[in-house]
Amino acid sequence: MQVFGESVSFDKRLAGYDLQGSLGHASMLKSVGLLTEEEFSSIEKGIHELMEEVKSDSFPWKLDLEDVHMNLEQALKAKTDAADKLHTGRSRNDQVATDMRLFFKDACNHLKTGIEGAMLAMLSLAREYATLPIPGYTHLQRAQPVTVGHHLLAHIESLGRDHERFSRVIEHANVCPLGSGAIAGSTLPLDRELVAKTLGFVDENGEARITPNGMDAVADRDIFVEFAAAASMCALHLSRLAEDMILWNSSEFGFIILPDAFTTGSSLMPQKKNPDSFELIRGKTGRVIGNLTNLLVTIKGLPLTYNRDLQEDKPPVFDSLDQLGQSLAVVAECLNSAEFDREKCLAAASDPLLLATDLADYLVEAGVPFRQAHHLVGRLVSLAEEKNLSLPNLSDEDVSEVSEHLTGDWREVFNLERAFAKREKPGMPGP
Ligand code: ARG
């Protein structure tokens, strides 16, 4: 049962937050007269020593003390008898809820910084290749020309929403559960606002934010799910980006050249340069989504309030933080030294069929209703296929037979520069 029930092997990661929470709690106990000045000073000194031991990785974690909370409390007890008073008016239930809220604030800020790094790398590539044409795809079929800038900015949009989502998780985490005790608070004269303020659980005016119901405070795992969901969404976005990069890096596309440090050779085939970095990002996304499912299923059938099942809530969120954090760093570093092959991009985007829609628009401007214009251009596409010609190489005779409006300058439609220059409204790939 000792081996089965321990959590210190993974929750020791919360040590810094646990000590911070304990220090805040102790200073509140002092202020309401439940600790003397001397008792508080010895606890404070002990906690600072423990912080150092944890930081330098010299703290002797013991599995038989079950979790991070018991380990640290016992270690403090070895330094001062006043440690026996630290757990006054507190339960491990509100303690772990507080630790995790502190953890989520840091974790979200870390991921927001990671997202910013990935966005900046994409932005600098988007800037460098702002007007380089590539085909845009639907159904993985060439659809219409876009630019590398337009395509990369699309990925930046989705990461921007992820950034916002993590800000919202921080906002939700920013409420202090201390004072809830096990479920029903305490008979002691605790000052909940004071400890909330000490630990930074405050609104924009510096007012304390405290949980309004002690049962909910220890049972609630919403933030875990919100965090795991935000991480899943972000991983999903990176996975779709990864798929684009994997395709673009293939010989079939050849649009992008990934740096050697982020690709690997094959142990058998000497010519291979595999996009492992992006394949791993795509693969790890499954894991991050699994972590969300893991939490949802763990919480689903639990009666209020705390149940020991909830000890299992930490590994999935730690893993989502680690995997997503690394994925974001890899995206940033890899794209920072990636290059586009201008010739191959331009060649692929110069397929005149990509501008078939522009030809229909040309007919619309001559007064042809769009449905008819669409049909007429469809006929031209078939005709070109039949004659084994590209669209602009059809003869004036052939095209004017399909539509009387296709005379004179109709071939100008196939000029890529014109096509982009005509797309200057917001949301479009114009220069
Ligand atoms: N290690 C425990 C957890 O994370 C701390 C809370 C324990 N509470 C309890 N009533 N046993 O779930």
Coordinates of C-alpha atoms and ligand atoms in Angstrom, one line a residue:
M1 CA 0.0 0.0 0.0
Q2 CA 2.9 2.3 0.7
V3 CA 4.3 1.9 -2.8
F4 CA 0.8 2.0 -4.3
G5 CA -0.4 5.0 -2.4
E6 CA 2.6 7.3 -2.5
S7 CA 2.5 10.4 -4.7
V8 CA 5.7 12.1 -3.6
S9 CA 7.5 10.6 -6.6
F10 CA 5.5 13.1 -8.8
D11 CA 4.1 15.7 -6.5
K12 CA 7.5 16.7 -5.1
R13 CA 7.4 18.9 -8.1
L14 CA 5.0 21.1 -6.1
A15 CA 7.5 21.6 -3.2
G16 CA 8.2 25.3 -4.0
Y17 CA 4.5 26.1 -4.1
D18 CA 3.8 24.0 -1.0
L19 CA 6.5 25.9 1.0
Q20 CA 5.2 29.2 -0.3
G21 CA 1.7 28.3 0.7
S22 CA 2.9 27.2 4.2
L23 CA 4.8 30.4 4.7
G24 CA 1.7 32.5 3.8
H25 CA -0.5 30.3 6.1
A26 CA 2.0 30.7 8.9
S27 CA 2.2 34.4 8.6
M28 CA -1.6 34.6 8.8
L29 CA -1.6 32.4 11.9
K30 CA 0.9 34.8 13.5
S31 CA -1.2 37.8 12.6
V32 CA -4.4 36.3 14.2
G33 CA -2.4 35.2 17.3
L34 CA -2.3 31.5 16.7
L35 CA 1.5 31.6 16.4
T36 CA 3.9 33.6 18.5
E37 CA 6.5 35.8 16.8
E38 CA 9.2 33.3 17.9
E39 CA 7.3 30.4 16.5
F40 CA 6.7 32.1 13.3
S41 CA 10.4 33.2 12.9
S42 CA 11.5 29.6 13.4
I43 CA 9.0 28.3 10.9
E44 CA 10.0 31.0 8.4
K45 CA 13.7 30.2 8.8
G46 CA 13.0 26.5 8.5
I47 CA 10.9 27.0 5.3
H48 CA 13.7 29.1 3.7
E49 CA 16.2 26.4 4.5
L50 CA 13.9 23.8 2.9
M51 CA 13.4 26.0 -0.1
E52 CA 17.2 25.9 -0.6
E53 CA 17.4 22.1 -0.2
V54 CA 14.6 21.6 -2.7
K55 CA 16.2 24.0 -5.2
S56 CA 19.6 22.3 -4.9
D57 CA 18.0 18.9 -5.2
S58 CA 19.4 17.8 -1.9
F59 CA 16.1 17.3 -0.1
P60 CA 15.8 13.6 1.0
W61 CA 12.4 12.6 -0.3
K62 CA 10.9 9.6 1.5
L63 CA 8.3 7.4 -0.1
D64 CA 7.0 6.2 3.2
L65 CA 5.9 9.8 4.0
E66 CA 3.4 9.5 1.1
D67 CA 3.3 13.0 -0.4
V68 CA 5.0 16.3 -0.8
H69 CA 3.0 17.8 2.1
M70 CA 4.0 15.2 4.7
N71 CA 7.6 15.1 3.6
L72 CA 8.0 18.9 4.0
E73 CA 6.1 19.1 7.3
Q74 CA 8.2 16.3 8.8
A75 CA 11.4 18.0 7.6
L76 CA 10.3 21.2 9.1
K77 CA 9.5 19.4 12.4
A78 CA 13.1 18.2 12.4
K79 CA 14.1 21.9 12.4
T80 CA 11.6 23.4 14.9
D81 CA 8.9 22.1 17.2
A82 CA 6.8 25.0 16.1
A83 CA 6.2 22.9 12.9
D84 CA 3.5 21.1 14.9
K85 CA 1.4 24.2 14.8
L86 CA 1.8 24.8 11.1
H87 CA -1.2 22.6 10.1
T88 CA -3.5 24.6 12.4
G89 CA -6.8 25.4 10.6
R90 CA -5.6 23.7 7.4
S91 CA -6.1 20.3 5.7
R92 CA -4.1 18.7 3.0
N93 CA -7.3 19.2 0.9
D94 CA -7.2 23.0 0.8
Q95 CA -3.4 22.8 0.9
V96 CA -3.1 20.8 -2.3
A97 CA -5.8 22.9 -4.0
T98 CA -3.7 26.0 -3.2
D99 CA -0.5 24.5 -4.3
M100 CA -2.1 23.6 -7.7
R101 CA -3.5 27.0 -8.2
L102 CA -0.1 28.5 -7.7
F103 CA 1.3 25.9 -10.0
F104 CA -1.2 26.7 -12.7
K105 CA -0.5 30.4 -12.7
D106 CA 3.2 29.7 -13.3
A107 CA 2.6 26.9 -15.8
C108 CA 0.3 29.0 -17.9
N109 CA 2.7 31.9 -17.9
H110 CA 5.5 29.5 -19.0
L111 CA 3.4 28.2 -21.9
K112 CA 2.3 31.8 -22.9
T113 CA 6.0 32.6 -23.2
G114 CA 6.5 29.5 -25.2
I115 CA 3.6 30.4 -27.5
E116 CA 5.1 33.9 -28.0
G117 CA 8.4 32.3 -29.0
A118 CA 6.7 30.1 -31.6
M119 CA 4.6 33.0 -32.9
L120 CA 7.7 35.2 -33.2
A121 CA 9.6 32.5 -35.2
M122 CA 6.7 32.2 -37.6
L123 CA 6.3 35.9 -37.8
S124 CA 9.9 36.4 -38.8
L125 CA 9.6 33.7 -41.5
A126 CA 6.3 35.2 -42.6
R127 CA 8.1 38.6 -43.0
E128 CA 11.1 37.1 -44.9
Y129 CA 8.8 35.3 -47.3
A130 CA 5.8 37.6 -47.1
T131 CA 5.1 37.7 -50.9
L132 CA 6.5 34.3 -51.9
P133 CA 3.6 32.5 -53.6
I134 CA 2.6 29.0 -52.8
P135 CA -0.5 27.0 -53.6
G136 CA -3.1 27.0 -50.8
Y137 CA -4.9 23.7 -50.5
T138 CA -8.3 22.4 -49.8
H139 CA -8.9 18.6 -49.7
L140 CA -5.1 18.5 -50.1
Q141 CA -5.7 19.6 -53.7
R142 CA -4.2 22.8 -55.1
A143 CA -6.9 25.4 -54.6
Q144 CA -5.8 29.1 -55.0
P145 CA -2.5 30.9 -54.7
V146 CA -1.6 32.3 -51.3
T147 CA 1.7 33.5 -50.0
V148 CA 4.0 32.0 -47.4
G149 CA 3.3 35.1 -45.3
H150 CA -0.5 34.5 -45.5
H151 CA -0.2 30.8 -44.7
L152 CA 2.1 31.3 -41.7
L153 CA 0.0 34.2 -40.3
A154 CA -2.9 31.7 -40.3
H155 CA -1.0 29.5 -37.9
I156 CA -0.2 32.6 -35.8
E157 CA -3.9 33.4 -35.5
S158 CA -4.6 30.0 -33.9
L159 CA -1.7 30.3 -31.5
G160 CA -3.0 33.8 -30.5
R161 CA -6.2 32.2 -29.4
D162 CA -4.3 29.6 -27.4
H163 CA -2.4 32.4 -25.7
E164 CA -5.7 34.0 -24.7
R165 CA -7.0 30.7 -23.4
F166 CA -4.1 30.3 -21.0
S167 CA -4.7 33.8 -19.8
R168 CA -8.2 32.8 -18.9
V169 CA -7.0 29.7 -17.0
I170 CA -4.7 32.0 -15.0
E171 CA -7.7 34.2 -14.2
H172 CA -9.7 31.2 -13.0
A173 CA -6.8 29.8 -11.0
N174 CA -6.4 33.2 -9.2
V175 CA -8.7 32.4 -6.3
C176 CA -7.4 31.2 -2.9
P177 CA -8.9 28.1 -1.3
L178 CA -7.0 28.3 2.0
G179 CA -9.4 28.4 5.0
S180 CA -11.7 25.8 3.5
G181 CA -9.9 23.1 5.6
A182 CA -11.1 19.6 4.8
I183 CA -14.5 20.8 3.6
A184 CA -16.1 22.9 6.4
G185 CA -13.5 25.5 7.3
S186 CA -12.4 25.9 10.9
T187 CA -13.6 27.1 14.3
L188 CA -10.4 29.1 14.6
P189 CA -10.2 32.9 13.8
L190 CA -8.5 32.5 10.4
D191 CA -8.1 35.5 8.2
R192 CA -8.8 34.2 4.7
E193 CA -8.4 37.6 3.0
L194 CA -5.0 38.1 4.5
V195 CA -3.5 34.8 3.4
A196 CA -5.0 35.2 -0.1
K197 CA -3.3 38.6 -0.4
T198 CA 0.0 37.3 1.0
L199 CA 0.0 34.6 -1.7
G200 CA -1.0 36.9 -4.5
F201 CA -4.6 35.8 -5.0
V202 CA -5.8 39.3 -5.7
D203 CA -7.8 41.2 -8.3
E204 CA -6.6 44.2 -10.3
N205 CA -7.4 46.5 -7.3
G206 CA -5.4 44.3 -4.9
E207 CA -8.5 42.9 -3.3
A208 CA -8.3 39.3 -2.0
R209 CA -10.0 36.7 -4.2
I210 CA -11.1 33.7 -2.1
T211 CA -13.2 30.6 -2.9
P212 CA -16.8 31.1 -1.7
N213 CA -17.7 27.5 -0.8
G214 CA -15.4 25.2 1.2
M215 CA -16.8 22.0 -0.3
D216 CA -16.5 23.2 -3.9
A217 CA -13.0 24.5 -3.1
V218 CA -11.6 21.1 -2.2
A219 CA -13.7 19.1 -4.7
D220 CA -13.3 21.4 -7.8
R221 CA -10.9 20.3 -10.5
D222 CA -12.2 22.6 -13.2
I223 CA -8.9 24.4 -13.6
F224 CA -7.1 21.1 -14.2
V225 CA -9.5 20.3 -17.0
E226 CA -9.4 23.8 -18.4
F227 CA -5.6 23.7 -18.4
A228 CA -5.5 20.3 -20.0
A229 CA -8.1 21.5 -22.6
A230 CA -6.2 24.6 -23.4
A231 CA -3.0 22.5 -23.7
S232 CA -4.9 20.1 -26.0
M233 CA -6.1 22.8 -28.3
C234 CA -2.6 24.3 -28.5
A235 CA -1.1 20.9 -29.2
L236 CA -3.7 20.4 -31.8
H237 CA -2.7 23.6 -33.5
L238 CA 0.9 22.6 -33.4
S239 CA 0.1 19.2 -34.8
R240 CA -1.7 20.8 -37.8
L241 CA 1.3 23.1 -38.3
A242 CA 3.5 20.1 -38.1
E243 CA 1.6 18.3 -40.7
D244 CA 2.0 21.3 -43.1
M245 CA 5.7 21.3 -42.4
I246 CA 6.0 17.6 -43.0
L247 CA 4.2 17.9 -46.3
W248 CA 6.2 20.9 -47.3
N249 CA 9.4 19.2 -46.4
S250 CA 8.7 16.1 -48.6
S251 CA 10.3 15.7 -52.0
E252 CA 6.8 15.9 -53.5
F253 CA 6.3 19.5 -52.3
G254 CA 9.9 20.7 -51.6
F255 CA 8.8 24.1 -50.3
I256 CA 10.7 24.2 -47.1
I257 CA 14.2 23.1 -46.0
L258 CA 14.3 22.2 -42.3
P259 CA 17.6 22.6 -40.4
D260 CA 19.7 19.5 -39.9
A261 CA 19.5 19.7 -36.1
F262 CA 15.8 19.1 -36.3
T263 CA 15.8 16.3 -38.8
T264 CA 17.4 12.8 -38.7
G265 CA 18.9 10.5 -41.2
S266 CA 17.8 6.9 -41.7
S267 CA 20.0 4.1 -40.3
L268 CA 19.5 2.3 -43.7
M269 CA 18.8 4.8 -46.4
P270 CA 21.6 7.4 -46.8
Q271 CA 19.5 9.9 -48.7
K272 CA 16.9 10.4 -46.0
K273 CA 16.3 13.6 -44.0
N274 CA 13.3 12.9 -41.9
P275 CA 11.3 15.7 -40.2
D276 CA 11.3 13.9 -36.8
S277 CA 10.9 17.1 -34.9
F278 CA 7.5 17.8 -36.4
E279 CA 6.5 14.1 -36.4
L280 CA 7.1 14.0 -32.7
I281 CA 5.1 17.1 -32.2
R282 CA 2.2 15.5 -34.1
G283 CA 2.7 12.3 -32.0
K284 CA 2.9 14.0 -28.6
T285 CA -0.4 15.7 -29.4
G286 CA -2.1 12.3 -28.9
R287 CA -0.5 12.1 -25.5
V288 CA -1.7 15.6 -24.5
I289 CA -5.2 14.9 -25.7
G290 CA -5.1 11.7 -23.7
N291 CA -4.2 13.6 -20.6
L292 CA -7.4 15.7 -20.9
T293 CA -9.5 12.5 -21.3
N294 CA -7.7 11.0 -18.4
L295 CA -8.8 13.9 -16.1
L296 CA -12.3 14.0 -17.4
V297 CA -12.8 10.3 -16.7
T298 CA -11.1 10.4 -13.3
I299 CA -13.4 13.2 -12.1
K300 CA -16.6 12.0 -13.7
G301 CA -18.1 9.8 -11.1
L302 CA -16.7 11.4 -7.9
P303 CA -19.1 12.4 -5.2
L304 CA -18.4 15.7 -3.4
T305 CA -15.8 16.3 -2.0
Y306 CA -12.2 15.1 -1.9
N307 CA -11.7 11.5 -2.9
R308 CA -8.3 9.9 -3.1
D309 CA -8.8 9.3 -6.8
L310 CA -7.9 13.0 -7.1
Q311 CA -4.3 12.2 -6.2
E312 CA -4.2 11.0 -9.9
D313 CA -5.0 14.5 -11.1
K314 CA -1.4 15.7 -11.2
P315 CA 0.6 13.4 -13.6
P316 CA -1.6 14.3 -16.6
V317 CA -1.3 18.1 -16.1
F318 CA 2.5 17.9 -15.4
D319 CA 2.9 15.8 -18.6
S320 CA 0.8 18.2 -20.7
L321 CA 2.9 21.1 -19.4
D322 CA 6.1 19.4 -20.2
Q323 CA 5.2 18.0 -23.6
L324 CA 3.6 21.2 -24.8
G325 CA 6.4 23.4 -23.5
Q326 CA 9.0 21.3 -25.3
S327 CA 6.9 21.2 -28.5
L328 CA 6.6 25.0 -28.5
A329 CA 10.3 25.4 -28.0
V330 CA 11.1 22.9 -30.9
V331 CA 8.7 24.8 -33.2
A332 CA 10.4 28.1 -32.4
E333 CA 14.0 26.8 -32.8
C334 CA 13.3 24.7 -35.9
L335 CA 11.5 27.5 -37.7
N336 CA 14.1 30.1 -36.7
S337 CA 16.5 28.3 -39.0
A338 CA 14.2 27.0 -41.7
E339 CA 14.4 28.2 -45.2
F340 CA 11.9 28.2 -48.1
D341 CA 12.9 27.1 -51.6
R342 CA 11.8 30.1 -53.6
E343 CA 11.9 28.4 -57.0
K344 CA 9.9 25.4 -56.0
C345 CA 7.3 27.5 -54.2
L346 CA 6.9 29.8 -57.2
A347 CA 6.8 26.9 -59.7
A348 CA 4.0 25.2 -57.7
A349 CA 2.1 28.4 -57.4
S350 CA 2.4 29.1 -61.1
D351 CA 0.0 26.4 -62.1
P352 CA -2.7 28.4 -64.0
L353 CA -5.5 26.2 -62.8
L354 CA -5.0 27.9 -59.4
L355 CA -6.5 31.0 -61.0
A356 CA -9.5 29.4 -62.6
T357 CA -11.7 31.1 -59.9
D358 CA -10.2 34.5 -60.9
L359 CA -11.2 33.8 -64.5
A360 CA -14.8 33.2 -63.3
D361 CA -14.5 36.5 -61.4
Y362 CA -13.4 38.1 -64.7
L363 CA -16.6 36.9 -66.3
V364 CA -18.6 38.2 -63.4
E365 CA -17.1 41.7 -63.9
A366 CA -18.3 41.4 -67.5
G367 CA -21.8 40.8 -66.2
V368 CA -22.0 37.0 -66.3
P369 CA -23.9 35.6 -63.2
F370 CA -21.4 33.6 -61.0
R371 CA -23.0 30.2 -61.4
Q372 CA -22.8 30.5 -65.1
A373 CA -19.3 31.9 -65.0
H374 CA -18.3 28.9 -62.9
H375 CA -19.8 26.5 -65.4
L376 CA -18.1 28.3 -68.4
V377 CA -14.7 28.1 -66.8
G378 CA -15.3 24.5 -66.0
R379 CA -15.8 23.9 -69.7
L380 CA -12.6 25.7 -70.5
V381 CA -10.8 23.5 -67.9
S382 CA -12.1 20.3 -69.6
L383 CA -11.2 21.7 -73.1
A384 CA -7.7 22.5 -71.9
E385 CA -7.4 18.9 -70.5
E386 CA -8.7 17.4 -73.8
K387 CA -6.2 19.4 -75.8
N388 CA -3.4 18.8 -73.3
L389 CA -2.9 22.6 -73.0
S390 CA -2.7 24.9 -70.0
L391 CA -5.6 27.3 -69.6
P392 CA -3.9 30.4 -71.0
N393 CA -2.5 28.5 -73.9
L394 CA -6.0 27.8 -75.3
S395 CA -6.6 29.8 -78.5
D396 CA -8.7 33.0 -78.6
E397 CA -11.0 31.2 -81.0
D398 CA -11.6 28.3 -78.6
V399 CA -12.3 30.5 -75.6
S400 CA -14.5 33.0 -77.4
E401 CA -16.7 30.0 -78.5
V402 CA -17.2 29.2 -74.8
S403 CA -17.9 32.8 -73.8
E404 CA -18.2 35.9 -75.9
H405 CA -16.8 37.9 -73.0
L406 CA -13.4 36.1 -73.2
T407 CA -11.7 38.4 -75.6
G408 CA -8.7 40.7 -75.5
D409 CA -7.0 40.8 -72.1
W410 CA -8.5 37.6 -70.6
R411 CA -5.0 36.0 -70.2
E412 CA -4.0 38.7 -67.8
V413 CA -6.0 36.9 -65.2
F414 CA -3.2 34.4 -65.0
N415 CA -0.6 36.9 -63.9
L416 CA 0.1 36.0 -60.2
E417 CA 1.0 39.6 -59.3
R418 CA -2.3 40.8 -60.6
A419 CA -4.1 38.0 -58.7
F420 CA -2.5 39.1 -55.4
A421 CA -2.9 42.8 -56.0
K422 CA -6.6 42.3 -56.4
R423 CA -6.8 40.6 -53.0
E424 CA -6.1 43.6 -50.7
K425 CA -9.1 43.4 -48.4
P426 CA -8.7 42.4 -44.7
G427 CA -8.1 38.6 -44.4
M428 CA -6.7 38.2 -47.9
P429 CA -3.2 37.4 -49.1
G430 CA -2.5 40.7 -51.1
P431 CA 0.9 42.2 -50.6
Ligands
ARG1 N1 -1.5 13.9 -1.9 C1 -2.9 14.2 -1.7 C2 -3.5 14.5 -3.1 O1 -2.8 15.1 -3.9 C3 -3.1 15.3 -0.9 C4 -4.5 15.4 -0.3 C5 -4.7 14.4 0.7 N2 -5.9 14.5 1.3 C6 -6.5 13.5 2.0 N3 -7.6 13.7 2.6 N4 -5.9 12.3 2.0 O2 -4.6 14.1 -3.4

